[in-house]
Tab-separated table of C-alpha atoms and ligand atoms in Angstrom:
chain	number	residue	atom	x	y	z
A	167	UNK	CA	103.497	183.462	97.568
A	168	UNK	CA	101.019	186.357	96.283
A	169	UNK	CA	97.704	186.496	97.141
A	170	UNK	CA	94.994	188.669	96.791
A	171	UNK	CA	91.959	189.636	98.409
A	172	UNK	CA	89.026	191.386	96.443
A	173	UNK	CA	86.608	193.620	97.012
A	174	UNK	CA	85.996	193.620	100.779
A	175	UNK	CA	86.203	196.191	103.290
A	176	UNK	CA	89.220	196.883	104.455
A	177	UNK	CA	89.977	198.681	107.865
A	178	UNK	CA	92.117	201.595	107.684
A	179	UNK	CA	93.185	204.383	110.338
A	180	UNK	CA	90.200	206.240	109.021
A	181	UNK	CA	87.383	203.592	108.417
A	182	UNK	CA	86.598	200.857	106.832
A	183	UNK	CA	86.855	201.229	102.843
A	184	UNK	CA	86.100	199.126	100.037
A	185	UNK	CA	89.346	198.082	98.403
A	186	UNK	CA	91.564	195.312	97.371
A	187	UNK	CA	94.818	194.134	99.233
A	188	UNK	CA	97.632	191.972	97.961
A	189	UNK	CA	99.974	189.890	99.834
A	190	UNK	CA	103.801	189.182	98.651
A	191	UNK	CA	106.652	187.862	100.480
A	192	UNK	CA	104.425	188.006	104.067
A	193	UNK	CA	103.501	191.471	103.485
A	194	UNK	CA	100.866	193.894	102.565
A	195	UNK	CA	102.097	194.991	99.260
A	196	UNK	CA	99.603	197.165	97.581
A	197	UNK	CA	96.367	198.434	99.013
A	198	UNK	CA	93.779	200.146	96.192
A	199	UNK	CA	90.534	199.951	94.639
A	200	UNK	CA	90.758	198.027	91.830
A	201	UNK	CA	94.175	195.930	91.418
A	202	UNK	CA	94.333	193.661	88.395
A	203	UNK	CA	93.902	190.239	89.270
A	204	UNK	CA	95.688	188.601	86.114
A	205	UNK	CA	99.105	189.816	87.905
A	206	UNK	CA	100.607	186.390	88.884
A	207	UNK	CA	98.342	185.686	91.950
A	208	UNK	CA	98.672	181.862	93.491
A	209	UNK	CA	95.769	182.731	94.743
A	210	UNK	CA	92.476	185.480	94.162
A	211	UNK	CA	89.815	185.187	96.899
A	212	UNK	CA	86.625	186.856	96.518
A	213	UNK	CA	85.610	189.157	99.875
A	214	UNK	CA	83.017	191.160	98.571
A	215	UNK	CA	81.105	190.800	101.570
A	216	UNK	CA	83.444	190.358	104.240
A	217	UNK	CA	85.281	192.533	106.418
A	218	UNK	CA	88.832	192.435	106.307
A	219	UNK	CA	90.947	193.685	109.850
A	220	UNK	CA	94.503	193.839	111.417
A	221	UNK	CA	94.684	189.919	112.701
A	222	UNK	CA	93.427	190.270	116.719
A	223	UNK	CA	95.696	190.153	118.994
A	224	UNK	CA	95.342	188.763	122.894
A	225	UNK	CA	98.099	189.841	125.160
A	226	UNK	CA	96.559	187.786	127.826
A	227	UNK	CA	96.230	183.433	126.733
A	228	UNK	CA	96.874	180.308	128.781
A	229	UNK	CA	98.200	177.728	126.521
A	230	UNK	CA	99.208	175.374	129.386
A	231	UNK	CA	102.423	173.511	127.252
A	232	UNK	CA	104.986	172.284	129.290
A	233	UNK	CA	103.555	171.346	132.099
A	234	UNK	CA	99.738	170.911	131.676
A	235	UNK	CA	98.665	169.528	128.157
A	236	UNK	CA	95.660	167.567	128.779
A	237	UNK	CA	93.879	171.378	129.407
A	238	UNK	CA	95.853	172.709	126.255
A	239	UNK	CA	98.988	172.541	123.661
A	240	UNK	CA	100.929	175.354	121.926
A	241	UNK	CA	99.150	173.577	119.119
A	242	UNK	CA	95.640	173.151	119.640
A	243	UNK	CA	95.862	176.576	121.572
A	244	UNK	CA	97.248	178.316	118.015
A	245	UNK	CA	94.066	177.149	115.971
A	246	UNK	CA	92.239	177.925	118.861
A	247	UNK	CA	93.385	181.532	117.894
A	248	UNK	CA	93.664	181.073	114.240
A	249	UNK	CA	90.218	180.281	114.538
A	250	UNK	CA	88.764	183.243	116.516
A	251	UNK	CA	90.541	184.907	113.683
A	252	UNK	CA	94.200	185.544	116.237
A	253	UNK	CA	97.304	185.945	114.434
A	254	UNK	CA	99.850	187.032	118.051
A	255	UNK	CA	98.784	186.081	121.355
A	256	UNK	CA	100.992	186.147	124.266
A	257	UNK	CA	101.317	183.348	126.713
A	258	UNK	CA	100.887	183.240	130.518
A	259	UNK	CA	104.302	181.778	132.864
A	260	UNK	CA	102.362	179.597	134.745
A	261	UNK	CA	103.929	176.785	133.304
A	262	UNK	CA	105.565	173.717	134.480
A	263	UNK	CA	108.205	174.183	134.226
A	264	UNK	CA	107.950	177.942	134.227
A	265	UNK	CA	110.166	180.630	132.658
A	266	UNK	CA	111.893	182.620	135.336
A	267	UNK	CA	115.713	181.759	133.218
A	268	UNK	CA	117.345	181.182	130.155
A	269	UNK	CA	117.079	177.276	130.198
A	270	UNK	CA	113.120	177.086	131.434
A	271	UNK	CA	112.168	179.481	128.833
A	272	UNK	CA	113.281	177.722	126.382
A	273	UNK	CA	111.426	175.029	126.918
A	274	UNK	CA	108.756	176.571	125.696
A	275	UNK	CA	110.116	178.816	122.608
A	276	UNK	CA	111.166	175.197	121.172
A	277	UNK	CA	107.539	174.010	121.198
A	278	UNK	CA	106.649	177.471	120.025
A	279	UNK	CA	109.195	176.827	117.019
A	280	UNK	CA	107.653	173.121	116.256
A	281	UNK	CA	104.038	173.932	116.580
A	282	UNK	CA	102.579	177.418	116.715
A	283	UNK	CA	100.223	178.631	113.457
A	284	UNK	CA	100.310	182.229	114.794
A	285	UNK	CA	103.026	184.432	116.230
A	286	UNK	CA	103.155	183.628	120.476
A	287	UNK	CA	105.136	185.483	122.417
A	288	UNK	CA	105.792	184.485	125.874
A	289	UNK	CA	105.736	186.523	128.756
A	290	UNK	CA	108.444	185.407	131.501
A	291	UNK	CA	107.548	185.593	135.241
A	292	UNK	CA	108.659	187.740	137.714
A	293	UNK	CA	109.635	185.795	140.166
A	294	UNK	CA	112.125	183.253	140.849
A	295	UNK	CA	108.901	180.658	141.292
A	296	UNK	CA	106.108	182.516	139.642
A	297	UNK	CA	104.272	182.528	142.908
A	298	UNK	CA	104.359	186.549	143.330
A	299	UNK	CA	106.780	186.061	146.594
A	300	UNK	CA	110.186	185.565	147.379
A	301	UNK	CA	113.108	186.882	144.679
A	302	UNK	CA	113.021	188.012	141.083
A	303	UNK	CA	113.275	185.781	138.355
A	304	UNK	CA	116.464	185.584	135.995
A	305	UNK	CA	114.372	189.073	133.752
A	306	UNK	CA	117.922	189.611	132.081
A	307	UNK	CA	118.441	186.326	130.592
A	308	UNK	CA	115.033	186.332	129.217
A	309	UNK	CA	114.477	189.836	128.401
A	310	UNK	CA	115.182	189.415	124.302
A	311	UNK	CA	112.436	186.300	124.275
A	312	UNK	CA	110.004	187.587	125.714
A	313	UNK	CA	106.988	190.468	125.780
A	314	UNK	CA	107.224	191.491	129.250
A	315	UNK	CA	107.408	190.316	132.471
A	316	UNK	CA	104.005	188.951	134.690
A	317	UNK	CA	103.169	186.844	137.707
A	318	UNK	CA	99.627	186.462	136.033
A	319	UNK	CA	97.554	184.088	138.957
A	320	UNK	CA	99.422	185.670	141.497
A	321	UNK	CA	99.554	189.648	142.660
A	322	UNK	CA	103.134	190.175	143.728
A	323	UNK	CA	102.575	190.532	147.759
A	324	UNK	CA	105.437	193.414	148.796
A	325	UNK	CA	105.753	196.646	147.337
A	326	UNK	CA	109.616	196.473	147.715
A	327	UNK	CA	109.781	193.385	145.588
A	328	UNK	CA	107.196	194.606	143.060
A	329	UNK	CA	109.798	198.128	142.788
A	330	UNK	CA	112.411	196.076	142.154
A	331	UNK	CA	110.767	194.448	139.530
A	332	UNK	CA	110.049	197.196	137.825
A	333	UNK	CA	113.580	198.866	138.092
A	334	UNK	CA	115.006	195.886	136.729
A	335	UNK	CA	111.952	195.519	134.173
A	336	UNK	CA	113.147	199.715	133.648
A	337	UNK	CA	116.496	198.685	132.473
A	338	UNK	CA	115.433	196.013	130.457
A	339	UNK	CA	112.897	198.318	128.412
A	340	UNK	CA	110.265	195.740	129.190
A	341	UNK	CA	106.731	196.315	130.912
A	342	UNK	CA	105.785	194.839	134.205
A	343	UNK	CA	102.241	193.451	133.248
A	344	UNK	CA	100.288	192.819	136.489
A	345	UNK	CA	97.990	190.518	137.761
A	346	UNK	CA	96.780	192.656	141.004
A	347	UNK	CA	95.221	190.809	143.979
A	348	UNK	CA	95.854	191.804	147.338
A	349	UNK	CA	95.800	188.496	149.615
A	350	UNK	CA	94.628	190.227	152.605
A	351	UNK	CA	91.352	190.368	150.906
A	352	UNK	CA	89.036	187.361	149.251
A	353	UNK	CA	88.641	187.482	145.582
A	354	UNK	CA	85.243	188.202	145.771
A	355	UNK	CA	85.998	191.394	147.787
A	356	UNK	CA	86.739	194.142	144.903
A	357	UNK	CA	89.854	195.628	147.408
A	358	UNK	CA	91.615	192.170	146.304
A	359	UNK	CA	92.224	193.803	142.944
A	360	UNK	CA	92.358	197.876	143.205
A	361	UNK	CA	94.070	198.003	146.701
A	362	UNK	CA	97.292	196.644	144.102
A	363	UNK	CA	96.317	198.766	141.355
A	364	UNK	CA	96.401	201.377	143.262
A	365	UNK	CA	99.964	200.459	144.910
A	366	UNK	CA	101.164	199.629	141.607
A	367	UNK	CA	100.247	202.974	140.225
A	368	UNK	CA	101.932	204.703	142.952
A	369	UNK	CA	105.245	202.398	142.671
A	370	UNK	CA	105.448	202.662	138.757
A	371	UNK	CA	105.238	206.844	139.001
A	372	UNK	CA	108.143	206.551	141.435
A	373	UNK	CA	110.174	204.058	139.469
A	374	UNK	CA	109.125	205.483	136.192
A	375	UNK	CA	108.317	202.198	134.389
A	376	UNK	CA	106.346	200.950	131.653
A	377	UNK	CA	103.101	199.264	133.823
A	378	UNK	CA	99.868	197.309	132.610
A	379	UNK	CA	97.436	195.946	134.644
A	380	UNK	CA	95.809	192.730	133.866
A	381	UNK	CA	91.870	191.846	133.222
A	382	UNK	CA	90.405	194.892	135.227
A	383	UNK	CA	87.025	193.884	136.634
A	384	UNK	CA	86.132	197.197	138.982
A	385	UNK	CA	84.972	200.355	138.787
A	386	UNK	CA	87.260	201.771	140.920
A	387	UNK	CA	90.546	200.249	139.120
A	388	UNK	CA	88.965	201.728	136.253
A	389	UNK	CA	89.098	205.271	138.148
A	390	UNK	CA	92.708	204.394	139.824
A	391	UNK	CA	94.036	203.872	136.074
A	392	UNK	CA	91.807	207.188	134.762
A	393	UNK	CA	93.541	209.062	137.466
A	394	UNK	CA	97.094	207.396	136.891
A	395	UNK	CA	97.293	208.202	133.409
A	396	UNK	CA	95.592	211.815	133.942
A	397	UNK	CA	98.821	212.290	136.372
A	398	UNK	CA	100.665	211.176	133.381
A	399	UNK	CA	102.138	207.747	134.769
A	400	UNK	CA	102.669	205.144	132.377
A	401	UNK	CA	100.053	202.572	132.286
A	402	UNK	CA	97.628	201.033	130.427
A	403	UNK	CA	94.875	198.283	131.250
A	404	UNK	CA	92.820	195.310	129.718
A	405	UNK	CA	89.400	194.210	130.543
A	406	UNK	CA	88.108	190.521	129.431
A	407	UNK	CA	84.921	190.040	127.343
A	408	UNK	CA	83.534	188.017	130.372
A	409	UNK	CA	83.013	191.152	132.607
A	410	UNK	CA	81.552	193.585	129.729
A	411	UNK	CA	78.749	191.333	129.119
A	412	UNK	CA	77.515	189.324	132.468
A	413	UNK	CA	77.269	190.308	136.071
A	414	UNK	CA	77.945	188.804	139.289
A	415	UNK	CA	73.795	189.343	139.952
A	416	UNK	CA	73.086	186.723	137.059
A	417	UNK	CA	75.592	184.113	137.696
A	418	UNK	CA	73.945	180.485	137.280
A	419	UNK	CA	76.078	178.057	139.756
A	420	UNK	CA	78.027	176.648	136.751
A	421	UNK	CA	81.378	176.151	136.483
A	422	UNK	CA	81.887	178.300	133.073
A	423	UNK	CA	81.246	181.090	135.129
A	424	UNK	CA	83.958	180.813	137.353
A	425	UNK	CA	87.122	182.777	136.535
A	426	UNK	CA	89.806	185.055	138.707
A	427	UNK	CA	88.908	187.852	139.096
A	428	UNK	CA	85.184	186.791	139.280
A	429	UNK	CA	82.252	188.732	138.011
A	430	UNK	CA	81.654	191.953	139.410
A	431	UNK	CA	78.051	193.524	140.021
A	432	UNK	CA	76.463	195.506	137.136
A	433	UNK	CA	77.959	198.749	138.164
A	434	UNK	CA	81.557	197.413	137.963
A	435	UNK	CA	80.251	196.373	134.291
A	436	UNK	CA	78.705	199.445	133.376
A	437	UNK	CA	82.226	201.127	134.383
A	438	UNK	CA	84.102	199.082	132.193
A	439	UNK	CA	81.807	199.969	129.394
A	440	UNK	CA	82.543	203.524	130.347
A	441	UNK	CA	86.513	203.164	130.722
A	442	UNK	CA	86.583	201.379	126.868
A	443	UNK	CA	84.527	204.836	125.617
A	444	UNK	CA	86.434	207.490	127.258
A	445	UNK	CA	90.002	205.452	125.938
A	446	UNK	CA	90.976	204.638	129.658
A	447	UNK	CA	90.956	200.851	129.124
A	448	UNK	CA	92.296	200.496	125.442
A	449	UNK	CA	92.654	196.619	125.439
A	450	UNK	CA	90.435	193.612	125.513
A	451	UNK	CA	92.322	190.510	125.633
A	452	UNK	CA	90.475	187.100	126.446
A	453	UNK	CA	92.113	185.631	129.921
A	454	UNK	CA	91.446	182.237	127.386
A	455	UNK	CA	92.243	179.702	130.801
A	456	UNK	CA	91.488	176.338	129.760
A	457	UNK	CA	90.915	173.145	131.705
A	458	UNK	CA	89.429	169.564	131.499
A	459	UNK	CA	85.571	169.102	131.676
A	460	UNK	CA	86.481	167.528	134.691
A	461	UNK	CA	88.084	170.269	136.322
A	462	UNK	CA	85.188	172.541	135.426
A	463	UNK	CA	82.194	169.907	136.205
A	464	UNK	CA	82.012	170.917	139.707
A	465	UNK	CA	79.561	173.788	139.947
A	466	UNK	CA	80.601	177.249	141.160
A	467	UNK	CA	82.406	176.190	144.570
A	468	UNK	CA	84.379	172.919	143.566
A	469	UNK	CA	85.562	173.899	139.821
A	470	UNK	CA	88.914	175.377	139.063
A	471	UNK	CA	89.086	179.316	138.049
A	472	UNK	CA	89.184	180.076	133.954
A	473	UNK	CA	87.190	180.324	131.323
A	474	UNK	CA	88.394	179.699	127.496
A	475	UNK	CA	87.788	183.082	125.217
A	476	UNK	CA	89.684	182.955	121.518
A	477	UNK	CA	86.842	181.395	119.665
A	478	UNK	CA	84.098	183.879	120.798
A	479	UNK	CA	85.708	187.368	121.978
A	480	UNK	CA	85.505	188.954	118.481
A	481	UNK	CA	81.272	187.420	117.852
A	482	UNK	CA	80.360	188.174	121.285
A	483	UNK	CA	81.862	191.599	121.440
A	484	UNK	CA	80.636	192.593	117.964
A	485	UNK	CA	77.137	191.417	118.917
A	486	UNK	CA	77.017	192.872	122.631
A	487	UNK	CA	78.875	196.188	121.708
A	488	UNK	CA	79.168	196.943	117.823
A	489	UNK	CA	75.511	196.110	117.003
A	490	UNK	CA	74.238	197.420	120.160
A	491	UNK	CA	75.734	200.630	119.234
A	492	UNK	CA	77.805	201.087	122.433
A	493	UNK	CA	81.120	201.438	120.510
A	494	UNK	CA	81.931	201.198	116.898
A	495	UNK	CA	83.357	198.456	114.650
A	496	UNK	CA	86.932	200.493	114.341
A	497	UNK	CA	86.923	200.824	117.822
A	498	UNK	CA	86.591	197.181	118.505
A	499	UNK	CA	89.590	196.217	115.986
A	500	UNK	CA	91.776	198.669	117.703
A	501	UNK	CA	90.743	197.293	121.438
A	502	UNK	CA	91.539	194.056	119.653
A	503	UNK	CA	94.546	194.276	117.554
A	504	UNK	CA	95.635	198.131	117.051
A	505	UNK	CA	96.016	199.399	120.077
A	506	UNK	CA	97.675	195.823	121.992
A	507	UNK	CA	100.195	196.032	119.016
A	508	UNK	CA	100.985	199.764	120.009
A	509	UNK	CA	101.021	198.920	123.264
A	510	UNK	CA	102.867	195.827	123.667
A	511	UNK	CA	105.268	196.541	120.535
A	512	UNK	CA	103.759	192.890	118.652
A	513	UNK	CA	104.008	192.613	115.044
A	514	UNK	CA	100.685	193.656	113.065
A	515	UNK	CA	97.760	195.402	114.364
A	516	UNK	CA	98.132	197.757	110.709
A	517	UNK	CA	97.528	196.912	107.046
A	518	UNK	CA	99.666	199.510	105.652
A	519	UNK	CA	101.926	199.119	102.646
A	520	UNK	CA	105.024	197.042	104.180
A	521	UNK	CA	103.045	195.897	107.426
A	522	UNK	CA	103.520	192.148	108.511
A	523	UNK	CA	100.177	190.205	106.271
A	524	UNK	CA	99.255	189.527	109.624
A	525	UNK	CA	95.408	189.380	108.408
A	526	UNK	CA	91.316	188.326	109.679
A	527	UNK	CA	88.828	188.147	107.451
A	528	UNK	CA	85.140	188.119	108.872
A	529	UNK	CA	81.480	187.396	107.837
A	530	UNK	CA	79.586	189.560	109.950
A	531	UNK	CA	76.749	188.520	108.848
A	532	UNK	CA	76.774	185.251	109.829
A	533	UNK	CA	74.653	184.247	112.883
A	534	UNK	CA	74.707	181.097	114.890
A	535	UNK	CA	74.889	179.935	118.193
A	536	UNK	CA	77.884	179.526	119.934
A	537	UNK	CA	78.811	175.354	120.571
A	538	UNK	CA	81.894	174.651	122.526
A	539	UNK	CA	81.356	171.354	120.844
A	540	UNK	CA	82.592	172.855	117.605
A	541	UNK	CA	86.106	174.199	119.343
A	542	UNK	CA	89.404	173.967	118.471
A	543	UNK	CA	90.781	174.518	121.760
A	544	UNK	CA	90.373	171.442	124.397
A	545	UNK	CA	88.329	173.718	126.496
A	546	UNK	CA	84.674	173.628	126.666
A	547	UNK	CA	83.746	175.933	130.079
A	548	UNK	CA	82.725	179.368	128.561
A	549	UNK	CA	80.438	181.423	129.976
A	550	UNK	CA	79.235	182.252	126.265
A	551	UNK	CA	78.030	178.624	125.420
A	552	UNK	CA	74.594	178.900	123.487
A	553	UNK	CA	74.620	182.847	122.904
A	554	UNK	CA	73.404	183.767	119.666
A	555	UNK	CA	76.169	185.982	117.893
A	556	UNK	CA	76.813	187.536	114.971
A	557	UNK	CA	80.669	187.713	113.258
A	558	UNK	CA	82.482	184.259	111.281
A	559	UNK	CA	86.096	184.066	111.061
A	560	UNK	CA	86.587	183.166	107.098
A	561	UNK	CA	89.991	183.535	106.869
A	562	UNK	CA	93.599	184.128	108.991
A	563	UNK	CA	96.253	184.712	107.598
A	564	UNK	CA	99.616	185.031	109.736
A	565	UNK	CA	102.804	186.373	107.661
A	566	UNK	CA	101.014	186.124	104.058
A	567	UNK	CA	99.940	182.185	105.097
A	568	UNK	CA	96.472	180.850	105.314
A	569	UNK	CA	96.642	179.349	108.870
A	570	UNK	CA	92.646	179.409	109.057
A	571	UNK	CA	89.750	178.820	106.477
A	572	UNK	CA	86.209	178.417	107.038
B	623	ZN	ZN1	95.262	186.695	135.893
């Protein structure tokens, strides 16, 4: 199938330029200004005044399939993505049942196989029970399947467990993606998070591994990963939309507020914002957590922690940050889709010659107001319901297929 897409601007390592870009066998084939458009195209689309980026990538999605599908499914999840203008996201382990072997992970690759529209690639838990405690899981049986290894919900409580993970994570030439929370502190207490950031640091310098640290929502982590990279250890961090744009100071008692980590105060915010511009936290990824409306109906003390992100990240973060001026529109598609491709070795996040057609186009002028009503995903609870953004997904396009259209 060749397609081709004319006249929009096109995001390349230098800027956005006005070109065209044609598709063949999956790939980007030819990027220039000008390419004739009698050439045997199935298909010409006109995207004069669209922008035309890397598809996004989230390295951090709960698509709750096996175990939980009345809050998700691998498939309504994927054009959940599709539709936020995702072509790779990688999925959470806690799953029922969840991959910690050969035999539980696939579970979950087969339903991958049947129904994904974008690429997902699994992560596969630490532990033997994806509960942060106890012994490791079966990491060499699932090491070829999967994108790294994570506890996400749970910090992993010893340091001599969490050094053997990442010894055996070492060998395996996999990362150890962490989510940290110490349980001798509350969630709301900000220690809950850096005291194991800071451990982790420490423990991945020793071992030498590969080490990422899950939605970041303090100022100090921010500082302990500054420092830990500055020392030259090898980590790297995401932040969620969620924490760059409200503050624990502002929080209605709603439900679609309430996510794990919580929202910090406005300092811990303004940090982040500070840790994306100096390159210290080079990844956004959504935390997208979805559950029923029941599950979320029950104000701030009685609803379950998550908040669904793939259909919003990329409108709310161009209107908070890009047309704020706080960071610029190349710097949000590499937060979203260059640098997690570096990072986390996932196909796209480039449209050079021979790159995967791994591709988002957006309209960003279009402005509306954000209805969870209009969702693909079976979440509703987002903290961004009713915001007026700017930034339309018109088109994904995942291996050279349309798997999204406006
Ligand atoms: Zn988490």
């Amino acid at each position: 199938l060749r397609t081709l897409l004319k006249g929009g601007m096109i995001y390349m390592p230098d800027g956005f330029r006005r070109m065209d870009i044609s598709i063949a066998e999956g790939k980007v084939f030819e990027v220039a200004g000008n390419i004739n458009e009698n050439n045997n195209y199935e298909k010409v689309i006109r995207c004069d005044n669209f922008f035309i980026m890397p598809g996004l990538i989230d390295v951090h999605v709960h698509f709750r399939e096996p175990g939980f599908e009345y809050k998700e499914t691998i498939a309504t999840g994927s054009r959940a993505a599709a539709r936020g203008g995702y072509t790779t996201v990688c999925t959470m382990p806690n799953l029922k049942p969840a991959p910690v072997d050969e035999e539980t992970l696939k579970v979950q690759t087969d339903i991958i196989r049947k129904d994904a529209i974008v690429n997902i690639v699994p992560y596969g838990a630490i532990t033997s029970n994806q509960s942060g405690r106890g012994r490791l899981s079966d990491m060499q049986a699932m090491a070829d399947d999967v994108v790294a290894f994570t506890d996400d919900g749970k910090g992993v409580q010893k340091d001599t467990l969490m050094s053997q993970a990442m010894l055996t994570a070492k060998s395996l030439g996999k990362m150890i993606v962490a989510h940290c929370e110490d349980e001798h502190y509350p969630t709301e207490d900000p220690r809950s998070e850096w005291n194991q950031v800071a451990r982790d640091i420490s423990l991945a310098m020793m071992n030498d591994c590969a080490y990422h640290v899950c939605h970041v929502s303090t100022g100090e982590s921010v500082d302990l990963v500054r420092a830990g990279k500055g020392a030259g250890v090898d980590v790297s961090c995401e932040t969620a939309p969620h924490y760059l744009v409200f503050s624990s100071e502002e929080v209605p008692d709603e439900g679609r507020f309430k996510m794990n980590p919580p929202l910090r105060t406005a300092k811990d915010k303004a940090a982040l914002l500070a840790g994306i511009k100096d390159g210290t936290i080079e990844i956004i990824a959504t935390d997208h957590a979805p559950h029923s409306a029941e599950e979320k109906k029950g104000g701030f003390a009685d609803s379950l922690f998550g908040v669904i992100g793939l259909e919003t990240a990329f409108p709310v973060l161009y209107t908070q940050l890009v047309k704020k001026g706080e960071i610029s529109l190349e710097h949000l598609v590499q937060l979203m889709s260059v640098n997690p491709a570096r990072r986390f070795s996932l196909p796209g996040g480039s449209l050079q010659v021979g790159a995967p057609a791994d591709i988002a186009v957006i309209d960003l002028e279009a402005q509306y107001r954000i209805d969870p009503q209009t969702f693909s995903s079976k979440g509703r609870s987002t903290p961004f319901s009713g915001m007026e953004v700017f930034g339309e997904t018109v088109l994904t396009m995942v291996a050279g297929r349309i798997v999204y259209e406006r």
